[in-house]
Tab-separated table of C-alpha atoms and ligand atoms in Angstrom:
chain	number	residue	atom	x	y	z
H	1	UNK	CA	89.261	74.977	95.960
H	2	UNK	CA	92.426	73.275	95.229
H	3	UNK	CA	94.697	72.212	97.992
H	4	UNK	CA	97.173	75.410	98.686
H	5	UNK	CA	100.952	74.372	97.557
H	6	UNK	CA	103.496	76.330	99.482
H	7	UNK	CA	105.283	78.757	97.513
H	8	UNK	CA	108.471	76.950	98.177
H	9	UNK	CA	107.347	73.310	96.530
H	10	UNK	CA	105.227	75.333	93.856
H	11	UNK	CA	108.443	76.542	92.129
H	12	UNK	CA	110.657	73.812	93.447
H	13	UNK	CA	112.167	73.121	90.458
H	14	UNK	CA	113.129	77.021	90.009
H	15	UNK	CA	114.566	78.158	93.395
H	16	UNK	CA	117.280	76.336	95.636
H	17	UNK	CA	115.172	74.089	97.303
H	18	UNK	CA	116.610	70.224	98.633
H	19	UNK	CA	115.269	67.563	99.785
H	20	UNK	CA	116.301	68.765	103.232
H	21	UNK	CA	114.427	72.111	102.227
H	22	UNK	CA	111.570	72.022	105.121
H	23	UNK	CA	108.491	73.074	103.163
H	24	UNK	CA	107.903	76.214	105.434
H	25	UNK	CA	104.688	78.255	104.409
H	26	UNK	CA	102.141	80.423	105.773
H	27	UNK	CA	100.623	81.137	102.955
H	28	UNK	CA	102.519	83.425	100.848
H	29	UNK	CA	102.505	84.282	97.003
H	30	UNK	CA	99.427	83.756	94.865
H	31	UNK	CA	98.741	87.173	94.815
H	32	UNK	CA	95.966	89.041	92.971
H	33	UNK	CA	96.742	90.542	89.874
H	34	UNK	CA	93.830	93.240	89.598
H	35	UNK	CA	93.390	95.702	86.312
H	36	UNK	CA	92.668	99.315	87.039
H	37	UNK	CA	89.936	101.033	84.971
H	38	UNK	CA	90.631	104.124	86.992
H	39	UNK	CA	94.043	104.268	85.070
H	40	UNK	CA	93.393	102.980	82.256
H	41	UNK	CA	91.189	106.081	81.796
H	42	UNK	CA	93.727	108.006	83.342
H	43	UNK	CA	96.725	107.290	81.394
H	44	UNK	CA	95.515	106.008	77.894
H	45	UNK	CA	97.098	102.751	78.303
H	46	UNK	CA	95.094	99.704	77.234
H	47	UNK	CA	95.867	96.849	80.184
H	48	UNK	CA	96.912	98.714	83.766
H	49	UNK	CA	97.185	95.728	86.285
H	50	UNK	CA	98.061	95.854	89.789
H	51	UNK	CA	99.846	93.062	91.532
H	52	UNK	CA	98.489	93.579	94.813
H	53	UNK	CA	101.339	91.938	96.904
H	54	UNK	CA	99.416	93.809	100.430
H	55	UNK	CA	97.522	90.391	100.370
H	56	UNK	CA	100.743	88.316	101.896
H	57	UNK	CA	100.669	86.903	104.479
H	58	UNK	CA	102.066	90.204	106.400
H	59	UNK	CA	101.362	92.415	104.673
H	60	UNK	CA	103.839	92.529	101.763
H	61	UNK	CA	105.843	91.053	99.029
H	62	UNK	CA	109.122	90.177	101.809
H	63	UNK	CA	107.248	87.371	102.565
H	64	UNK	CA	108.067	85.702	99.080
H	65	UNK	CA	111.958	86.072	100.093
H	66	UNK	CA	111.210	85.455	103.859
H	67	UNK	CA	109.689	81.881	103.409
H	68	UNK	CA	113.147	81.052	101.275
H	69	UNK	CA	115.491	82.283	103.715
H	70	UNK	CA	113.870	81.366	106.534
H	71	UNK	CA	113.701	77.984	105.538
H	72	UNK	CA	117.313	77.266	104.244
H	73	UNK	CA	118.412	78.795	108.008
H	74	UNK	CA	116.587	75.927	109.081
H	75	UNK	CA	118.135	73.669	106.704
H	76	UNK	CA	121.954	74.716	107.484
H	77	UNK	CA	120.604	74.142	111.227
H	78	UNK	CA	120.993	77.955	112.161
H	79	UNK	CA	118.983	79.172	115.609
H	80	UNK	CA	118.482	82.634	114.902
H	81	UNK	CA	117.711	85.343	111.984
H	82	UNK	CA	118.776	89.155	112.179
H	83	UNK	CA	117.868	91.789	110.097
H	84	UNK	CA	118.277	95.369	108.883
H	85	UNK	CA	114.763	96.567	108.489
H	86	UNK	CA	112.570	99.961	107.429
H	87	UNK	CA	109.566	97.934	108.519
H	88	UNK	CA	108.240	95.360	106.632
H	89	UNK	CA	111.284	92.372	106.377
H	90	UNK	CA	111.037	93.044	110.109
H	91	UNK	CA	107.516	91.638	110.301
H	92	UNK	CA	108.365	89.256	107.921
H	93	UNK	CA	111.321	87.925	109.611
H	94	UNK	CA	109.446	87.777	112.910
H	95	UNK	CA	106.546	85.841	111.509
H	96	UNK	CA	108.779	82.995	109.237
H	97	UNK	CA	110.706	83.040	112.084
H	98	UNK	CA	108.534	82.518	114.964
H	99	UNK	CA	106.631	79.918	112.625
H	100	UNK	CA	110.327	78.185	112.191
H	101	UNK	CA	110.960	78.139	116.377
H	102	UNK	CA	113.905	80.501	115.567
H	103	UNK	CA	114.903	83.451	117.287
H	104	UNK	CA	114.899	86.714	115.706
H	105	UNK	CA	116.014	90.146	116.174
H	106	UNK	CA	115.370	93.131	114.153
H	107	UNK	CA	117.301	96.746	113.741
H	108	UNK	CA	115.403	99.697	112.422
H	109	UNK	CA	115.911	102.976	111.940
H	110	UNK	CA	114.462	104.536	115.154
H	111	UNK	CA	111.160	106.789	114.706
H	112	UNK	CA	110.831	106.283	111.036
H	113	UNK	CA	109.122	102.612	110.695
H	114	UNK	CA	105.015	102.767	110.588
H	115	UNK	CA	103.002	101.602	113.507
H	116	UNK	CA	101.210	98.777	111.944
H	117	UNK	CA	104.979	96.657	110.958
H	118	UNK	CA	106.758	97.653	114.251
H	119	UNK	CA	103.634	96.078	116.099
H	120	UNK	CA	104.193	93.002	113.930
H	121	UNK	CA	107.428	92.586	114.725
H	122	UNK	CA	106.346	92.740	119.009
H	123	UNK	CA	103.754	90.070	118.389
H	124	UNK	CA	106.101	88.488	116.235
H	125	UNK	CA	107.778	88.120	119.316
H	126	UNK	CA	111.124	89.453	117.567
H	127	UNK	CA	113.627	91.239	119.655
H	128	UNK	CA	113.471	94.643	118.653
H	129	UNK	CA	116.200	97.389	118.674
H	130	UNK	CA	115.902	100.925	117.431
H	131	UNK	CA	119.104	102.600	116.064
H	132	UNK	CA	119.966	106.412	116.426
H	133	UNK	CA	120.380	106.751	112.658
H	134	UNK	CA	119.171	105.555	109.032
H	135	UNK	CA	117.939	102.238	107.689
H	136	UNK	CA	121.684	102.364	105.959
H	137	UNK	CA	123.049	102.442	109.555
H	138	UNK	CA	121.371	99.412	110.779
H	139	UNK	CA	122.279	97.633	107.605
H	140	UNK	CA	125.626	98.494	108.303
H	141	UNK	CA	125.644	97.585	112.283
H	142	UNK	CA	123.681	93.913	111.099
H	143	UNK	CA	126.684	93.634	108.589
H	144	UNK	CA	129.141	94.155	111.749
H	145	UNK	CA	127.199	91.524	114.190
H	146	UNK	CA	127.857	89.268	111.436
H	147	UNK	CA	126.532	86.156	110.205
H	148	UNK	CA	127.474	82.964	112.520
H	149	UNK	CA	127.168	79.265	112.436
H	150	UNK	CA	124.052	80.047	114.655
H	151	UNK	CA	122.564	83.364	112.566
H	152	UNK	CA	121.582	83.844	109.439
H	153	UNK	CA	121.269	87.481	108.041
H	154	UNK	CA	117.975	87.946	105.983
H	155	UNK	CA	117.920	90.998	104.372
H	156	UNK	CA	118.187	90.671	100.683
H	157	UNK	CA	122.189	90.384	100.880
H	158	UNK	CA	120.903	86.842	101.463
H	159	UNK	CA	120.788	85.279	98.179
H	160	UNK	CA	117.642	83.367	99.187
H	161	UNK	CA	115.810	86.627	99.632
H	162	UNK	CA	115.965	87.136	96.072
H	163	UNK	CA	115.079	83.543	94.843
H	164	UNK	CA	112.239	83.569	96.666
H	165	UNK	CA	110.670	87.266	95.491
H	166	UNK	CA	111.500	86.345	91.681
H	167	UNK	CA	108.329	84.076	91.907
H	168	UNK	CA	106.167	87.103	91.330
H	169	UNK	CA	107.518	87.492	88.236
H	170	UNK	CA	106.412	83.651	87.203
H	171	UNK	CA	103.340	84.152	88.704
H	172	UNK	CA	102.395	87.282	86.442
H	173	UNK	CA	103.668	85.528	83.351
H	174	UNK	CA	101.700	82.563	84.418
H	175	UNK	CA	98.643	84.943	84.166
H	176	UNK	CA	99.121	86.667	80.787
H	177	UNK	CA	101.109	83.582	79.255
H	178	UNK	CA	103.703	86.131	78.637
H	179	UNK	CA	105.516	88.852	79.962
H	180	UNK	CA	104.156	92.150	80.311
H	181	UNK	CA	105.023	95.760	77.641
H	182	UNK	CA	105.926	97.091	80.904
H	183	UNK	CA	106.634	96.286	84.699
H	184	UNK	CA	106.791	99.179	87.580
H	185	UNK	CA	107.985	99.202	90.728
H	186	UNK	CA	109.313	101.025	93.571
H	187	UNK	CA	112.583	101.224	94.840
H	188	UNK	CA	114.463	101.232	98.265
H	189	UNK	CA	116.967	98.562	98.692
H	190	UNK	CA	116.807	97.695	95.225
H	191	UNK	CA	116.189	94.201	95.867
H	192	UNK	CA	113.094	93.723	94.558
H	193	UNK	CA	113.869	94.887	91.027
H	194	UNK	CA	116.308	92.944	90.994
H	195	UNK	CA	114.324	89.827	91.796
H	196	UNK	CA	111.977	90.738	88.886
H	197	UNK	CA	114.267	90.945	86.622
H	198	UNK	CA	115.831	87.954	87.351
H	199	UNK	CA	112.212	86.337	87.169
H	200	UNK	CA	111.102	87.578	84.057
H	201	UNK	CA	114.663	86.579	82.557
H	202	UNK	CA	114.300	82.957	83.770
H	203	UNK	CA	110.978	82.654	82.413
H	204	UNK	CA	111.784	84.258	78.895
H	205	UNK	CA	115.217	81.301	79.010
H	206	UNK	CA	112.466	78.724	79.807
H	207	UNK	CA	110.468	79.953	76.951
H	208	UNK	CA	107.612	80.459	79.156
H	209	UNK	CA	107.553	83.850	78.040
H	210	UNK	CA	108.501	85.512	74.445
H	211	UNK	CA	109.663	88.955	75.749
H	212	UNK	CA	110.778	90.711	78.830
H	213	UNK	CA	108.878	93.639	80.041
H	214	UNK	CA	110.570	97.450	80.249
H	215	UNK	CA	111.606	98.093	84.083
H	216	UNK	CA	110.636	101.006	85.230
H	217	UNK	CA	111.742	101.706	89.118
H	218	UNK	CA	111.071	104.859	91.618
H	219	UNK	CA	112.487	106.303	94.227
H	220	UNK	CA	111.692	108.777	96.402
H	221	UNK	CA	112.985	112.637	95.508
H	222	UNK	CA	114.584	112.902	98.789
H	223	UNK	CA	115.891	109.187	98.530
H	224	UNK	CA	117.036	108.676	94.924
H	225	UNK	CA	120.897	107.736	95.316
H	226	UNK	CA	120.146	105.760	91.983
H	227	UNK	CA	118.754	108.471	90.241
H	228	UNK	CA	121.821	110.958	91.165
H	229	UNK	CA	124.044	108.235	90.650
H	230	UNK	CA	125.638	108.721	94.737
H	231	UNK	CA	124.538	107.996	98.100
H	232	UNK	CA	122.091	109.886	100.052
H	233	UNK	CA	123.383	110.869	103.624
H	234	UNK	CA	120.143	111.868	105.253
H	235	UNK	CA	117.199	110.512	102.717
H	236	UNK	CA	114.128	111.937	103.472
H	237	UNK	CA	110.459	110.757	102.066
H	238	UNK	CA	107.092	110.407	103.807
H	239	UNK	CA	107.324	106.927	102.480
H	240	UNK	CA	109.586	105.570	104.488
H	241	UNK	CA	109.950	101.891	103.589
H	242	UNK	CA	111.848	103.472	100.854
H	243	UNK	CA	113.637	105.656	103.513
H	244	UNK	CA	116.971	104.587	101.935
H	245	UNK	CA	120.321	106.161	101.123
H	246	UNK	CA	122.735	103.550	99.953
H	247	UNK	CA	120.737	100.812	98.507
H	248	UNK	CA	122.498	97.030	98.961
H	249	UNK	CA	121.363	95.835	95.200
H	250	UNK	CA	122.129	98.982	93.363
H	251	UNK	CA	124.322	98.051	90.776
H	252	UNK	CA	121.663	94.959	90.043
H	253	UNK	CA	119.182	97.550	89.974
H	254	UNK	CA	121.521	99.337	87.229
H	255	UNK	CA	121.506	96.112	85.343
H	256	UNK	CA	117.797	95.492	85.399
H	257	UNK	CA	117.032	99.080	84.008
H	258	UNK	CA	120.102	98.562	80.951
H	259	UNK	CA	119.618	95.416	80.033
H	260	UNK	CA	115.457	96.257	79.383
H	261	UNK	CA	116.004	99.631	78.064
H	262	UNK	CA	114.066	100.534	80.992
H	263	UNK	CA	114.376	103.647	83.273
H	264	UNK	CA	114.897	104.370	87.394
H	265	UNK	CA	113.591	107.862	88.316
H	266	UNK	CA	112.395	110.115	91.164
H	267	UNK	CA	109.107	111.197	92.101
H	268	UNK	CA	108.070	113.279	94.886
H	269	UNK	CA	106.298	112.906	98.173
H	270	UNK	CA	103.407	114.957	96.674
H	271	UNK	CA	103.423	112.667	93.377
H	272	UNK	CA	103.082	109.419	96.106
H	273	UNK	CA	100.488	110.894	98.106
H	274	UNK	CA	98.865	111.883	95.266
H	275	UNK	CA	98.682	108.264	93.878
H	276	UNK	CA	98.598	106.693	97.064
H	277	UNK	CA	95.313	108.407	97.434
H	278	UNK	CA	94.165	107.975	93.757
H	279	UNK	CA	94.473	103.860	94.620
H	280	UNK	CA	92.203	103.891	97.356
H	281	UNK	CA	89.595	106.226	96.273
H	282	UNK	CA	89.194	105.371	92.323
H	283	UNK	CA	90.010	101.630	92.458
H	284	UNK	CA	89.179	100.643	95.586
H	285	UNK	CA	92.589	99.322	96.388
H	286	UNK	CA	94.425	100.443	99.569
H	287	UNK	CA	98.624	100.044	99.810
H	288	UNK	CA	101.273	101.859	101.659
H	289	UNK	CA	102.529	105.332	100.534
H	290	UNK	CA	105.938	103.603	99.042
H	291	UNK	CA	103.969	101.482	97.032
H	292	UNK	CA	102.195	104.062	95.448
H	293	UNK	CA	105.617	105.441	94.351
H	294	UNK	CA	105.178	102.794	91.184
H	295	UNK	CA	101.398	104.241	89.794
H	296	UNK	CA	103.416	107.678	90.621
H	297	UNK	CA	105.488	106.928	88.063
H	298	UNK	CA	103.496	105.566	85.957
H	299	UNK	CA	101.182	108.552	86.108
H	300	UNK	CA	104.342	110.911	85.266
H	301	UNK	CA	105.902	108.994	82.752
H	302	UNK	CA	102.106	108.441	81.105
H	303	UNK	CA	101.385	112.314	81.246
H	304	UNK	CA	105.046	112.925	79.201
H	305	UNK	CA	103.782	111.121	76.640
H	306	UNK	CA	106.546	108.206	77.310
H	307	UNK	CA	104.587	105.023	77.636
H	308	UNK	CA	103.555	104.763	73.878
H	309	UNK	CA	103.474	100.840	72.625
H	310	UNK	CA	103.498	99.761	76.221
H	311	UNK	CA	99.873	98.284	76.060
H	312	UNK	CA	99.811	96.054	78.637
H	313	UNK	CA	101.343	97.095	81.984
H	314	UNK	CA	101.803	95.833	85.850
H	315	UNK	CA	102.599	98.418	88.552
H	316	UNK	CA	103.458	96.565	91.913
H	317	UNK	CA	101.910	97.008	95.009
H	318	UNK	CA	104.626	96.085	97.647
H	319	UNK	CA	102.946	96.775	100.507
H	320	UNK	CA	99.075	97.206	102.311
H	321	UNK	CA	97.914	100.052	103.030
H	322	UNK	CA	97.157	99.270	107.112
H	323	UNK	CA	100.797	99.191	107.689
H	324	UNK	CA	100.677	102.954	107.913
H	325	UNK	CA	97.519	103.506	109.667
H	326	UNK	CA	98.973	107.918	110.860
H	327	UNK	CA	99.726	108.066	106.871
H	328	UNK	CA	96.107	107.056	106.452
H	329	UNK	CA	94.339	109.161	108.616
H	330	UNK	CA	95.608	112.270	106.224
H	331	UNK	CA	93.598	111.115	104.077
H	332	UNK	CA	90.787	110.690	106.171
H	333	UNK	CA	90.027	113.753	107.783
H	334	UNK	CA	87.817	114.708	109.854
H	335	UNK	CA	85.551	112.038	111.159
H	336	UNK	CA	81.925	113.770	112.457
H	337	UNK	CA	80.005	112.405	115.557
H	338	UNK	CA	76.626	113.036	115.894
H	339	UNK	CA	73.497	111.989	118.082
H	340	UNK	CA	72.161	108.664	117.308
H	341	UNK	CA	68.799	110.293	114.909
H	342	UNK	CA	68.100	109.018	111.492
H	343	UNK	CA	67.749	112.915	111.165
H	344	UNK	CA	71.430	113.771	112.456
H	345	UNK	CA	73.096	111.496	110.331
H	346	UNK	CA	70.963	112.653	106.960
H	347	UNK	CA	72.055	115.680	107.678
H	348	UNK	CA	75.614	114.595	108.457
H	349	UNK	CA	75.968	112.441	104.941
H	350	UNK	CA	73.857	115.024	103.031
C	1	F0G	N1	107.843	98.793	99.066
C	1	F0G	C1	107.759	98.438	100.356
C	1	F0G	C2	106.421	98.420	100.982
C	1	F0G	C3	108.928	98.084	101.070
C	1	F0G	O1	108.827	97.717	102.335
C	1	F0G	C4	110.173	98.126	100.412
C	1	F0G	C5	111.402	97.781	101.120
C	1	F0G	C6	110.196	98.502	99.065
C	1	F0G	C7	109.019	98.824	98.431
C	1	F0G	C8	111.449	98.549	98.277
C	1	F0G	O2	111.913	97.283	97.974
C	1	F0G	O3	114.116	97.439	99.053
C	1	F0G	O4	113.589	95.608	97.468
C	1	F0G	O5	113.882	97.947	96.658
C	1	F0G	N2	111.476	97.566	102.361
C	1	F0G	C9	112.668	97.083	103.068
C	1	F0G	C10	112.324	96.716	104.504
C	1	F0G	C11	113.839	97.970	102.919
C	1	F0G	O6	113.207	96.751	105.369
C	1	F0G	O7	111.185	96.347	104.757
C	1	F0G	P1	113.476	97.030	97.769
C-alpha cells in the first residue's frame, strides 16, 4: 500500500491551499466507486456505479468540505467553528474540529437529526444546541451569531466547503479517464451539486475529461422548493438530512441542472425507502434513506424511458447507512429468539 496523501495536498494544486495551509486529514476522500449489477438489470443501463461516499471518515461526503474549511480556520488563526446542521456537517465539524483543537458548536433542527450523527457530534465533543424549528431556522440563527475574527461558519456558505467536496468529481474522472453519460445525486442544501458541477467543469477545462456528465438532482416530495420553484415552510421527508425548505446553493443548483441539460426532480418517501432498501438487500450496499433519494431517481427516470444514451452512470451515496440506525430497523423486522438447539434455530431459519 502506498503512503495515504491527505485529500488536501492530493489536489493541492486545484483547491485554495497555501503554504500556511496545515495539511489537516483524517482520512477523507478516496472513496469506492462500486458498479451495481442489481441495477444494471434493473434499469437497462450498461455501467450503474455507486460512489459510496458512507466510507468517510464520518460517515459521509461533508468530510471532503470539512477537512478544507476546517483547515483554512486554522490558517486565518480562528478558535472556533459553528454550524447549521441536519446531521451530518455536525459530525463532521465536530470531528475536523476536535482533530484541529478548535471549539465547535452545532445548531440542528430539534427532533429531526438521526441518532447515529447527533451521537457523533457528543463524542465529537461539539457543543450542541437544538432549535424549536427547521434546519432553515438554524441556518438562519448561525447566519445571525455571525462569523467573527474568532469563528468561522462551515456550512457550505463557506466557500471552502465547496472546494473541498468538488474532489469527488476528480476522483470519479480519475477512475473512468473521463466524465460520466450521467451523474445523480440528492439534494438538500444544494451544495453538493453544486460542488460536482464545479468539479466535473474544472476537469473538462483541464482536459482531463472530454465531456461533462447530465446532472440529475432529487429532492424529497415534501422538500422540493427547487422543484416548485419556492420555499418550503414546513418540509417534511422521512429522510431528513434532506429535511430542507430554503436551500443556501439553490440558484447554483439551477445552474448545474441548465448548463448540463440536466434535470432536478421530486421523489417520494415511498420511492426512497423503496431504494434505500433495494441498496442493501440486492447490492449489498447500506446508505442513509436521503442517499437513496439519487438510485430513486434513477429508478423513476429509468422506468420513463428517459435515460436512453446515458450508458455509463454514477448515483452518489452521500451518506452510510448506520447514521440512521430507527430508519433501519423498518427494514429489519422482527428479530426471533429462540433456545440455544441446533433444532430451534433450523426451524427458526427454515
Ligand atoms: N445526503 C446527505 C446524507 C446529507 O447529509 C445531505 C446534506 C445531503 C445529501 C444533501 O446535500 O445539502 O449539499 O444538497 N446534509 C446537510 C447537513 C444539510 O447538515 O448535514 P446538500
Amino acid at each position: 500500500m502506498p503512503m495515504p496523501v491527505p485529500l488536501i495536498e492530493r489536489y493541492a494544486a486545484r483547491l485554495p491551499v497555501t503554504a500556511k495551509t496545515p495539511r489537516l486529514t483524517l482520512g477523507e476522500g478516496g472513496t469506492p466507486l462500486v458498479r451495481a449489477p442489481g441495477l444494471e438489470r434493473e434499469t437497462g443501463i450498461a455501467e450503474v456505479w455507486l460512489k459510496i461516499e458512507g466510507a468517510n471518515p464520518t460517515g459521509s461526503f461533508k468530510d471532503r468540505g470539512m477537512v478544507m474549511a476546517v483547515a483554512k480556520a486554522v490558517e486565518s488563526k480562528a478558535t472556533a467553528v459553528l454550524c447549521a446542521s441536519t446531521g451530518n456537517t455536525a459530525a463532521s465539524a465536530a470531528a475536523y474540529a476536535a482533530r484541529a483543537s478548535l471549539r465547535c458548536a452545532v445548531i440542528l433542527p430539534a427532533g429531526y437529526v438521526a441518532v447515529g450523527k447527533l451521537v457523533q457530534a457528543i463524542a465529537f465533543g461539539a457543543h450542541v444546541v437544538a432549535v424549536k424549528g427547521t434546519f432553515d431556522d438554524a441556518l438562519r440563527v448561525v447566519r445571525e451569531v455571525g462569523a467573527s475574527e474568532d469563528v468561522t461558519i462551515v456550512n457550505s456558505i463557506n466557500p471552502y466547503r465547496i472546494d473541498g467536496q468538488k474532489t469527488a468529481a476528480f476522483e470519479i474522472v480519475e477512475t473512468f479517464g473521463d466524465a460520466p453519460d450521467a451523474l445523480f445525486i440528492p439534494v438538500g442544501n444544494a451544495g453538493n451539486i453544486t460542488a460536482y458541477w464545479r468539479g466535473f467543469t474544472e476537469a473538462a477545462a483541464d482536459g482531463l475529461a472530454k465531456k461533462r456528465p447530465v446532472m440529475y438532482g432529487f429532492q424529497a416530495e415534501g422538500a422540493a422548493p427547487i422543484v416548485r420553484g419556492a420555499p418550503v415552510e414546513h418540509p417534511e421527508t422521512l429522510a431528513t438530512a434532506i429535511r430542507i425548505g430554503t436551500p443556501a446553493s439553490w440558484q447554483t443548483a439551477l445552474a448545474a441542472r441548465d448548463e448540463s441539460g440536466g434535470a432536478i426532480e421530486a421523489v417520494s418517501d415511498e420511492q426512497i425507502v423503496e431504494a434505500y432498501a433495494f441498496l442493501a438487500r440486492v447490492e449489498g450496499v447500506f446508505c442513509e434513506p436521503a442517499s437513496a433519494a439519487s438510485v430513486a431517481g434513477l429508478r423513476a427516470l429509468a422506468q420513463a424511458g428517459r435515460l436512453r444514451g446515458r450508458d455509463r452512470v454514477v448515483c452518489v451515496l452521500t451518506g452510510n447507512g448506520l447514521k440512521d440506525p430507527e430508519r433501519a430497523r423498518t427494514l429489519a423486522g422482527e428479530v426471533l429468539e429462540v433456545e440455544p438447539s441446533g433444532v430451534a434455530v433450523r426451524e427458526a431459519i427454515a
